[in-house]
mmCIF file of C-alpha atoms in Angstrom:
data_model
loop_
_atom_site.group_PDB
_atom_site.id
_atom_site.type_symbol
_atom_site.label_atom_id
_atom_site.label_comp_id
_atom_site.label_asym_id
_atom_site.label_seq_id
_atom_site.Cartn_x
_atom_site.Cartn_y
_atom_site.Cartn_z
ATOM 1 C CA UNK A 141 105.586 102.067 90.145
ATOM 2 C CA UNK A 142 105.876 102.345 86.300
ATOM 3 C CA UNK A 143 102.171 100.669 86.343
ATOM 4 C CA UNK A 144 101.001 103.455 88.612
ATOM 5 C CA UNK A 145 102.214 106.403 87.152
ATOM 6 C CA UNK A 146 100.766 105.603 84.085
ATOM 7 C CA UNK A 147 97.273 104.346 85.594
ATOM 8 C CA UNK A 148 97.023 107.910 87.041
ATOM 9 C CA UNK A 149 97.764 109.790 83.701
ATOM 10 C CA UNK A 150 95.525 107.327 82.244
ATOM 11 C CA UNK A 151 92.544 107.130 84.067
ATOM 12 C CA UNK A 152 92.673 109.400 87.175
ATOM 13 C CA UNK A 153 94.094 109.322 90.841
ATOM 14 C CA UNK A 154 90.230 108.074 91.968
ATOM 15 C CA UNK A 155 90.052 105.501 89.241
ATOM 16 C CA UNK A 156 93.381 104.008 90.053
ATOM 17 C CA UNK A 157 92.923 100.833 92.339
ATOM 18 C CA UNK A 158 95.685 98.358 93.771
ATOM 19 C CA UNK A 159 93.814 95.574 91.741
ATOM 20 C CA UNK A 160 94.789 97.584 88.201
ATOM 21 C CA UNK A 161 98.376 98.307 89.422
ATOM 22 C CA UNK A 162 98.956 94.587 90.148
ATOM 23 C CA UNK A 163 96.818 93.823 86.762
ATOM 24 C CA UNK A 164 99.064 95.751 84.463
ATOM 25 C CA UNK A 165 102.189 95.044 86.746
ATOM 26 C CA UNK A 166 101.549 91.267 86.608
ATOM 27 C CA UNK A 167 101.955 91.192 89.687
ATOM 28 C CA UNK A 168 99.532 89.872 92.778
ATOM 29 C CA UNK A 169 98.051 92.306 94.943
ATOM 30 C CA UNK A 170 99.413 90.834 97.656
ATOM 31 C CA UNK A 171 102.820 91.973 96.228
ATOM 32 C CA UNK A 172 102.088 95.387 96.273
ATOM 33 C CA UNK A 173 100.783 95.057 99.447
ATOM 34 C CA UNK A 174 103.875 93.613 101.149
ATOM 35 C CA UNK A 175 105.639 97.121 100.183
ATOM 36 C CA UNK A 176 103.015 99.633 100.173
ATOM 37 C CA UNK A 177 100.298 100.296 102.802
ATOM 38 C CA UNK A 178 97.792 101.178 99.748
ATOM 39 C CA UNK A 179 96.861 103.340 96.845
ATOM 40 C CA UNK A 180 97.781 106.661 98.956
ATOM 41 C CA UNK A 181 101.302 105.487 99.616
ATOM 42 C CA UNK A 182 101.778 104.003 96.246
ATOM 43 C CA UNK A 183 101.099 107.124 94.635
ATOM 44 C CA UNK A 184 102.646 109.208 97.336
ATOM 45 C CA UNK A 185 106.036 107.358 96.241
ATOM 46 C CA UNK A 186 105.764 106.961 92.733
ATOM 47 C CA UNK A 187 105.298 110.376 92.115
ATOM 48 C CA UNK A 188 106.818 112.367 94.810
ATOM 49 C CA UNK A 189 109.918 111.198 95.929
ATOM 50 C CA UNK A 190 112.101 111.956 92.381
ATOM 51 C CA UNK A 191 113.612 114.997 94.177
ATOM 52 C CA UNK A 192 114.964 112.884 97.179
ATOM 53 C CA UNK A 193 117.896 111.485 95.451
ATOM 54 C CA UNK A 194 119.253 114.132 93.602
ATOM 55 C CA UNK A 195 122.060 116.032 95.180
ATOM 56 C CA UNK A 196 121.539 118.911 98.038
ATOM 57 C CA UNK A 197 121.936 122.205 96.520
ATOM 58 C CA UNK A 198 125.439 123.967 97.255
ATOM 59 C CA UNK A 199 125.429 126.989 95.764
ATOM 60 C CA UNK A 200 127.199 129.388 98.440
ATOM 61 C CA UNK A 201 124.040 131.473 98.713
ATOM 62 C CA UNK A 202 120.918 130.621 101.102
ATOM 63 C CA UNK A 203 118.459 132.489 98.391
ATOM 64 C CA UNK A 204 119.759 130.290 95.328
ATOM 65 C CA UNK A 205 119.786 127.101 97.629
ATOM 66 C CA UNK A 206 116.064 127.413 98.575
ATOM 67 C CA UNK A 207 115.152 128.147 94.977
ATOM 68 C CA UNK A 208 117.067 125.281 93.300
ATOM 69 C CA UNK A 209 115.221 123.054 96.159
ATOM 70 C CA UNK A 210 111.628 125.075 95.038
ATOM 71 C CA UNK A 211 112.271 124.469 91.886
ATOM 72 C CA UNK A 212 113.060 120.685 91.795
ATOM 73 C CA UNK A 213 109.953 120.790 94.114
ATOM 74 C CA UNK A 214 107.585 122.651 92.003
ATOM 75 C CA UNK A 215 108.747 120.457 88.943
ATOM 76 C CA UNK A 216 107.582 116.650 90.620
ATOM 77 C CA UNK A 217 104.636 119.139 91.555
ATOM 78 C CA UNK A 218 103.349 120.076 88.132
ATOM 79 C CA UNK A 219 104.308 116.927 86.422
ATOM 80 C CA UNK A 220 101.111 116.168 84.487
ATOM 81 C CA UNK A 221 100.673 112.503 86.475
ATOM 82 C CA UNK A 222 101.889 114.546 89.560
ATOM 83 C CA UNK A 223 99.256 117.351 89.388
ATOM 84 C CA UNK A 224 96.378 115.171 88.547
ATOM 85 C CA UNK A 225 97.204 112.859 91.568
ATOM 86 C CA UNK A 226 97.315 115.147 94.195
ATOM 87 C CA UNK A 227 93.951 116.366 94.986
ATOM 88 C CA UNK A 228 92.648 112.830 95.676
ATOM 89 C CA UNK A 229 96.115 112.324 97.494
ATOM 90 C CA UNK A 230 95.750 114.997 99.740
ATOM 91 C CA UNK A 231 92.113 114.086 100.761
ATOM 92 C CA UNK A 232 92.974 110.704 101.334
ATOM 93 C CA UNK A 233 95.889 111.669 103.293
ATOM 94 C CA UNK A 234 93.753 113.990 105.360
ATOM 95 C CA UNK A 235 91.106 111.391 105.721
ATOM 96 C CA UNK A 236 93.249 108.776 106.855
ATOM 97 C CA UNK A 237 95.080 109.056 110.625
ATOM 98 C CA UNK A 238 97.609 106.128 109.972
ATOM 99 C CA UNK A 239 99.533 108.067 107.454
ATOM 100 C CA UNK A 240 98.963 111.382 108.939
ATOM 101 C CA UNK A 241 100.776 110.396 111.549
ATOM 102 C CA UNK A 242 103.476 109.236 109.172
ATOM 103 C CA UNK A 243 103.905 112.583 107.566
ATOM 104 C CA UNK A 244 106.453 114.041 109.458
ATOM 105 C CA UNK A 245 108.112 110.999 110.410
ATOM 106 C CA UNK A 246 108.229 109.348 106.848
ATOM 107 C CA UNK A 247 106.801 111.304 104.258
ATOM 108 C CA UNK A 248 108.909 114.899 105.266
ATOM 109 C CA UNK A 249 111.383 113.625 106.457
ATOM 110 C CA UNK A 250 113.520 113.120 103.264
ATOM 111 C CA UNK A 251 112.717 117.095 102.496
ATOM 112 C CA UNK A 252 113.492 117.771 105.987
ATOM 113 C CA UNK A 253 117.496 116.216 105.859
ATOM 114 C CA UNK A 254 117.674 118.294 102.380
ATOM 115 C CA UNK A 255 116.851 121.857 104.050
ATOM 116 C CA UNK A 256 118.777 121.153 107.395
ATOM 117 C CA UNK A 257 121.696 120.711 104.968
ATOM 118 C CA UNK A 258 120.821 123.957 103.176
ATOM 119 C CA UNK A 259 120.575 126.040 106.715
ATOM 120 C CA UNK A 260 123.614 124.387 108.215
ATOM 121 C CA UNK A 261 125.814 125.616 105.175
ATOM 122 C CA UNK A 262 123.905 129.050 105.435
ATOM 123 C CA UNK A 263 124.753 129.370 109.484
ATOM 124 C CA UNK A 264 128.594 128.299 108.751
ATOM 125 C CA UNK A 265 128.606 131.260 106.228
ATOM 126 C CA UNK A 266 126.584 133.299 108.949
ATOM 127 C CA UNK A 267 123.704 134.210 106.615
ATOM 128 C CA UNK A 268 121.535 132.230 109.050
ATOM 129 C CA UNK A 269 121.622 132.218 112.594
ATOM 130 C CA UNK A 270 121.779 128.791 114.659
ATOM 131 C CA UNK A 271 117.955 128.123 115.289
ATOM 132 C CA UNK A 272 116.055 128.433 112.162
ATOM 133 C CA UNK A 273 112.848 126.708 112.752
ATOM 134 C CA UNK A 274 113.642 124.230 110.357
ATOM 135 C CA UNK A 275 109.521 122.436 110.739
ATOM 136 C CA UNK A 276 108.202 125.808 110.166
ATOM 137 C CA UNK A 277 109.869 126.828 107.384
ATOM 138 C CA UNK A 278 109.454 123.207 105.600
ATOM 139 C CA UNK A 279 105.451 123.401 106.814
ATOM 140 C CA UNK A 280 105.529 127.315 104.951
ATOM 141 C CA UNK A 281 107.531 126.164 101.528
ATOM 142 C CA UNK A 282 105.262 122.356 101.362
ATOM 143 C CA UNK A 283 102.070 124.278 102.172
ATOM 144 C CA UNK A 284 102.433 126.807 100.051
ATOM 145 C CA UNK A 285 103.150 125.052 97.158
ATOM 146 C CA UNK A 286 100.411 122.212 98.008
ATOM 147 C CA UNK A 287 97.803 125.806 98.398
ATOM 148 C CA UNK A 288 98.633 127.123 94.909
ATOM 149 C CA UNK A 289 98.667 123.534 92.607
ATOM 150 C CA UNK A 290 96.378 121.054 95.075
ATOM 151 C CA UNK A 291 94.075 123.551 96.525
ATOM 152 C CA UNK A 292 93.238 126.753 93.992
ATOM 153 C CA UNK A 293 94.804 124.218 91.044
ATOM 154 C CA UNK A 294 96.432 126.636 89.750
ATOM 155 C CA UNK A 295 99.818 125.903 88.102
ATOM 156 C CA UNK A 296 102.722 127.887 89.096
ATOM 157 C CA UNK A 297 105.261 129.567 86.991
ATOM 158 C CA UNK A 298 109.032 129.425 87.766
ATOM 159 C CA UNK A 299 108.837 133.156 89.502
ATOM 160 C CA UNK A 300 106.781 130.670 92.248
ATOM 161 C CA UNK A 301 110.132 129.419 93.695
ATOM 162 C CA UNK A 302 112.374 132.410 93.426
ATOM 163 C CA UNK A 303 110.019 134.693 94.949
ATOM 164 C CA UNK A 304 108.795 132.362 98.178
ATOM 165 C CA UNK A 305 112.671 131.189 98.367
ATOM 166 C CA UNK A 306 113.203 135.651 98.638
ATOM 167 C CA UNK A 307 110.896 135.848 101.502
ATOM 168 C CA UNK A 308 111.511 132.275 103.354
ATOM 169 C CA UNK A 309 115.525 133.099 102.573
ATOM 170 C CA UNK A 310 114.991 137.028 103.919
ATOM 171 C CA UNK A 311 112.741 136.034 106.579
ATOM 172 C CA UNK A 312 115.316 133.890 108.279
ATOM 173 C CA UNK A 313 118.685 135.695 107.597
ATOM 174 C CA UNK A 314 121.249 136.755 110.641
ATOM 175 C CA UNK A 315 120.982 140.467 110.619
ATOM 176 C CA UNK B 268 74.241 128.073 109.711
ATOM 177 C CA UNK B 269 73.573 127.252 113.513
ATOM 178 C CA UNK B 270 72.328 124.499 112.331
ATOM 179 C CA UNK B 271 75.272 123.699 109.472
ATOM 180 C CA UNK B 272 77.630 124.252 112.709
ATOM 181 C CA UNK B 273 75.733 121.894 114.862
ATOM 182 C CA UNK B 274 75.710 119.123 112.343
ATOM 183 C CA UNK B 275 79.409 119.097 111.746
ATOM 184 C CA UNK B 276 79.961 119.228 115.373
ATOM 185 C CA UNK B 277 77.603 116.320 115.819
ATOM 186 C CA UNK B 278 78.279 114.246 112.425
ATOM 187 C CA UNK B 279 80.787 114.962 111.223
ATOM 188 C CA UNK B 280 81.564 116.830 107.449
ATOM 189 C CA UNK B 281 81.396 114.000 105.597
ATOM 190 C CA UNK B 282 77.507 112.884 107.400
ATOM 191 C CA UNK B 283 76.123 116.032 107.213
ATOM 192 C CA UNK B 284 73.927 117.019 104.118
ATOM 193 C CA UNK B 285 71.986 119.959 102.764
ATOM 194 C CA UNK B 286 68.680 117.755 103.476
ATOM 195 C CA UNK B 287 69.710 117.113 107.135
ATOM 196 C CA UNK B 288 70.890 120.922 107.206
ATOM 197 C CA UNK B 289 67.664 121.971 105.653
ATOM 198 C CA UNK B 290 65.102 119.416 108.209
ATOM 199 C CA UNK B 291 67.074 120.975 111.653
ATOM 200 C CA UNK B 292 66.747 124.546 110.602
ATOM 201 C CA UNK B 293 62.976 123.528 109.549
ATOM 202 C CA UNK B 294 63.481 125.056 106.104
ATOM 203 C CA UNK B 295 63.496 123.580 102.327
ATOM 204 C CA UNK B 296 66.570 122.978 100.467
ATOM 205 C CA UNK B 297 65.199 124.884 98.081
ATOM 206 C CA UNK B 298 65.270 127.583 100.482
ATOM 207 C CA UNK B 299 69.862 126.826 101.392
ATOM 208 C CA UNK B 300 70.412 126.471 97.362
ATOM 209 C CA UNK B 301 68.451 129.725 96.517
ATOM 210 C CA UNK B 302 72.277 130.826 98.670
ATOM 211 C CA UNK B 303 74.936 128.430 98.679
ATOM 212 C CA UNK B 304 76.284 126.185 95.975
ATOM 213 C CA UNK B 305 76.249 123.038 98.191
ATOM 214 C CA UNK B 306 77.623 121.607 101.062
ATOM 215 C CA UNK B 307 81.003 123.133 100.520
ATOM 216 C CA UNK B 308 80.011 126.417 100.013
ATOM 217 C CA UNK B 309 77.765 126.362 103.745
ATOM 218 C CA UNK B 310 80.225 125.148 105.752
ATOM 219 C CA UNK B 311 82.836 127.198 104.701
ATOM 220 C CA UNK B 312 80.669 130.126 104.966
ATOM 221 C CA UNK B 313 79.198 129.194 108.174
ATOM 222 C CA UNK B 314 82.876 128.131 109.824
ATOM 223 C CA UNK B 315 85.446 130.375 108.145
ATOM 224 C CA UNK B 316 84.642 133.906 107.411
ATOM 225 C CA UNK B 317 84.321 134.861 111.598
ATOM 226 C CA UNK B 318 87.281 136.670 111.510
ATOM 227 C CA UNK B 319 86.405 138.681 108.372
ATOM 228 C CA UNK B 320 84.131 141.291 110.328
ATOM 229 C CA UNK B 321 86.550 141.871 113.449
ATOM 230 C CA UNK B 322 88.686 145.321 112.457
ATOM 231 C CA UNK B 323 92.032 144.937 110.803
ATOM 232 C CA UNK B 324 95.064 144.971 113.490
ATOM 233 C CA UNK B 325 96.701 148.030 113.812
ATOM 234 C CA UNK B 326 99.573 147.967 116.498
ATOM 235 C CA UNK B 327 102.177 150.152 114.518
ATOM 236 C CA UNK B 328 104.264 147.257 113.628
ATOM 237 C CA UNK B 329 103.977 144.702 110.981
ATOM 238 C CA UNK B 330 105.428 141.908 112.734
ATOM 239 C CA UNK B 331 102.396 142.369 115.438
ATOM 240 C CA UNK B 332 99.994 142.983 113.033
ATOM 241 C CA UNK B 333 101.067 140.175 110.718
ATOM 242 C CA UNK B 334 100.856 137.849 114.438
ATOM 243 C CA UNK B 335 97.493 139.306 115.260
ATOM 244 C CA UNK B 336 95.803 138.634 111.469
ATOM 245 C CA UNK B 337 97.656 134.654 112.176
ATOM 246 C CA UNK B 338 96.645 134.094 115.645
ATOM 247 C CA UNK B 339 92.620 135.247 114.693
ATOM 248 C CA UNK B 340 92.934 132.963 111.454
ATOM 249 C CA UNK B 341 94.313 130.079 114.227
ATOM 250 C CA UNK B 342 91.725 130.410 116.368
ATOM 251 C CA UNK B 343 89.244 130.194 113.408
ATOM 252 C CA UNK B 344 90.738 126.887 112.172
ATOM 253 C CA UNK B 345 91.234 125.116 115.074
ATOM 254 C CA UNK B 346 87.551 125.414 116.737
ATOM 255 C CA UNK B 347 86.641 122.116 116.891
ATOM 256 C CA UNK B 348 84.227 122.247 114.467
ATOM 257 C CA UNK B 349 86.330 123.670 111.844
ATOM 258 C CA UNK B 350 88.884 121.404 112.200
ATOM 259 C CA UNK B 351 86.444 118.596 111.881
ATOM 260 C CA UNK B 352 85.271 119.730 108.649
ATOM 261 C CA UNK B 353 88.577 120.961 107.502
ATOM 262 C CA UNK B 354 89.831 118.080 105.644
ATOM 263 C CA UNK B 355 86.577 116.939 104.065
ATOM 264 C CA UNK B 356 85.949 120.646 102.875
ATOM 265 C CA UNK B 357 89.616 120.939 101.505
ATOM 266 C CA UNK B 358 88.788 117.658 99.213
ATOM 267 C CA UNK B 359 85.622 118.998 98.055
ATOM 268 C CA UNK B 360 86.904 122.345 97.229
ATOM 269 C CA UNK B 361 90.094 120.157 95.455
ATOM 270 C CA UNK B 362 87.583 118.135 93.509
ATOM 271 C CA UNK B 363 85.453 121.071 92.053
ATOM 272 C CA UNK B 364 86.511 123.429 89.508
ATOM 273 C CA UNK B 365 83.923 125.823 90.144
ATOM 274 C CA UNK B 366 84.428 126.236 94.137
ATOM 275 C CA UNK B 367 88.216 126.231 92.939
ATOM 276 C CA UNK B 368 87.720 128.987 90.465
ATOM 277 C CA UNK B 369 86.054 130.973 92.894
ATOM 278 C CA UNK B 370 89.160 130.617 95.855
ATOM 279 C CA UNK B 371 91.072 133.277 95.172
ATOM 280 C CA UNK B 372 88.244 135.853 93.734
ATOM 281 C CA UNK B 373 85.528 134.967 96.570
ATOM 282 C CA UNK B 374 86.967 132.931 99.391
ATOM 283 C CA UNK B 375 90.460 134.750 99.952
ATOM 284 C CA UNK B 376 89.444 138.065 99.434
ATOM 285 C CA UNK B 377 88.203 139.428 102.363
ATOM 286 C CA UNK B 378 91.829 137.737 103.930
ATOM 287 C CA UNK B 379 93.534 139.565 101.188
ATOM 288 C CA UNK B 380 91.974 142.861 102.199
ATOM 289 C CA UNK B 381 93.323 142.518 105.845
ATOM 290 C CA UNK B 382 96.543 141.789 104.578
ATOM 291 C CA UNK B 383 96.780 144.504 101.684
ATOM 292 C CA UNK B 384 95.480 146.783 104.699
ATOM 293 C CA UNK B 385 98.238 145.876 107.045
ATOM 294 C CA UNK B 386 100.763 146.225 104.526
ATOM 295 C CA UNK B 387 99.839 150.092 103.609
ATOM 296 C CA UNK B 388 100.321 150.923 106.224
ATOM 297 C CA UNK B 389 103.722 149.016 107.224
ATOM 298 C CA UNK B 390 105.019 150.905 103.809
ATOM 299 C CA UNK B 391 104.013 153.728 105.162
ATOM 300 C CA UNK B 392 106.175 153.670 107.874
ATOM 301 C CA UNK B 393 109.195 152.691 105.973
ATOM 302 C CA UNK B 394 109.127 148.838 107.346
ATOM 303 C CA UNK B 395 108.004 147.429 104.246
ATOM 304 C CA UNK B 396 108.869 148.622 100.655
ATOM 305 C CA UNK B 397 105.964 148.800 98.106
ATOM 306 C CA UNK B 398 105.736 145.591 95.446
ATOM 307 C CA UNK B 399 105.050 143.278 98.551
ATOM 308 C CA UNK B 400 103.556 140.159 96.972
ATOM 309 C CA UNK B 401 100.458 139.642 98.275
ATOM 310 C CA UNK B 402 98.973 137.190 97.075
ATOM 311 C CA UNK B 403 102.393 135.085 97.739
ATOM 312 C CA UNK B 404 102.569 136.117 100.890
ATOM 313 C CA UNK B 405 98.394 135.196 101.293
ATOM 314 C CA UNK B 406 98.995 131.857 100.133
ATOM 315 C CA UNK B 407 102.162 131.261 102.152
ATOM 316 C CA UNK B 408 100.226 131.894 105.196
ATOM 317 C CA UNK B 409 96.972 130.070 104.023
ATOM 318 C CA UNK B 410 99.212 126.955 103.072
ATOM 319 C CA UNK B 411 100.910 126.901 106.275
ATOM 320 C CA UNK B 412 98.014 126.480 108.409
ATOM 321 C CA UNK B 413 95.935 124.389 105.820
ATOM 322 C CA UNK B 414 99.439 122.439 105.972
ATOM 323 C CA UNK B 415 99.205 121.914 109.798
ATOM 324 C CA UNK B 416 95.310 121.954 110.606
ATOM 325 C CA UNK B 417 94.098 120.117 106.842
ATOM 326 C CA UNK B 418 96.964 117.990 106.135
ATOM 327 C CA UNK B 419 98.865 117.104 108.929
ATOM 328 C CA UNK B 420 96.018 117.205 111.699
ATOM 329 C CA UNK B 421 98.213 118.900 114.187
ATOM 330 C CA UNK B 422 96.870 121.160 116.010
ATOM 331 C CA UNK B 423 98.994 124.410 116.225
ATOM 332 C CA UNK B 424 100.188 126.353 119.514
ATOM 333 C CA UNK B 425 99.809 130.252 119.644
ATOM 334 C CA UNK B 426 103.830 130.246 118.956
ATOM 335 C CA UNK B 427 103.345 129.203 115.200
ATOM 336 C CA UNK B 428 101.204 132.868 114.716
ATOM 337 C CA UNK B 429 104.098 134.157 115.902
ATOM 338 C CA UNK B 430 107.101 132.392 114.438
ATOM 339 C CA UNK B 431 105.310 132.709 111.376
ATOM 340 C CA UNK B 432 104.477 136.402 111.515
ATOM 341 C CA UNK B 433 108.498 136.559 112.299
ATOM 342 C CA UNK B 434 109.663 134.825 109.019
ATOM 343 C CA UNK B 435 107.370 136.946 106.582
ATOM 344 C CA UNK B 436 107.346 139.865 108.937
ATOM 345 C CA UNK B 437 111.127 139.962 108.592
ATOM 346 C CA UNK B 438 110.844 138.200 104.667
ATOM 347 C CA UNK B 439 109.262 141.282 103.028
ATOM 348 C CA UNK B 440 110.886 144.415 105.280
ATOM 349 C CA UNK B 441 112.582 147.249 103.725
ATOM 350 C CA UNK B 442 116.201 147.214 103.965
#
């Protein structure tokens, strides 16, 4: 994984091949195979999964909880190797139906446990109602941050998170 | 762009070309680049601006409106030719600074004037305060359905216009 990340800052998502990885990892392909599906996964792992193991945020308000989440997200998002990976991830993602498949299941899921955490504090306060549509509201937050840094490339500021964490957070509130 | 349609429908995004384009409509390419950039720029022309010309929703509520302006933009990206070409067209416009410059001045705006439209006139009833952000809320809804129709390759039921329009309807009122 160390090999990959710095392939990608080095040379490019597109240039990046499993037979470089293993090269500089001194490793055989075969290796990297027996772990990773290929170069979309690899990447997909190295450089977006940081977040996952960090812990959920608790701060007693739903607002602040969805921005500390958007803002560990937008950071693994604009990391230089991050940014300049995920253009080529995305179409290969999009282009491939074996890990498209896998998105919700494997990929999300991870991002999924963190927010159903977040709501089911929020509903136990009674800032949220039982019901949230948890897929929606992870499909709104992912594809709005994949729109504004994989699709117009444009590289969000910090008012990114705590404004679409105000809307997402209003929008679902008990009232 | 019949024949741009056609093509996509028959061969796919990635098959069709601005020669094969050019032959079926019995044209030169001369005569496509004197008006579109390349392939990109055709397609996306000739598969997602349909909704552009139909008049801006106007039900007195936001909520409606907001599920309306979703459910036209649904329809639009899940004809089976657009969602053929979707992913393709999302890497190409990923991979090209120029097409990418030009997203949020030339491709979105039309979108953004039905959406700047709707929200007028929501302030003007008192259901929405002025200082909406557009542009977040644009690419919030743009990222969701790129999200589910680009990325994902699910295609959406008529409920996600209106759980979505729900969220941000309910995100950005007054209260």
């Amino acid at each position: 994984m160390t090999a990959t990340a710095e392939l990608v800052l080095e040379v490019g998502y597109a240039a990046t091949s499993i037979g470089a990885v293993a090269a500089r990892a001194g490793v055989g392909k075969d290796t990297i195979y027996r772990r990773w599906s290929g170069k979309a996964e690899l990447v997909y792992e190295t450089l977006f999964t940081q977040t996952e193991t960090a812990p959920v945020p608790d701060t007693g308000s739903l607002a602040e909880d969805l921005t500390a989440l958007l803002e560990a997200l937008l950071e693994e998002f604009t990391a230089p190797a991050a940014a300049a990976a995920l253009p080529g991830l995305l179409a290969d993602f999009a282009a491939n139906p074996d890990l498209q498949a896998r998105i919700r299941t494997q990929f999300l899921a991870p991002a999924k446990e963190r927010l159903v955490a977040v709501f089911e504090r929020a509903i136990q306060r009674g800032e949220a109602v039982p019901g949230v549509p948890v897929d929606l509201v992870l499909d709104t937050l992912a594809g709005a941050i994949f729109f504004h840094v994989g699709l117009v490339g444009e590289r969000p500021g910090p008012e990114l998170a705590t404004q679409l964490a105000a809307v997402i957070g209003q929008g679902i509130e008990a009232r």
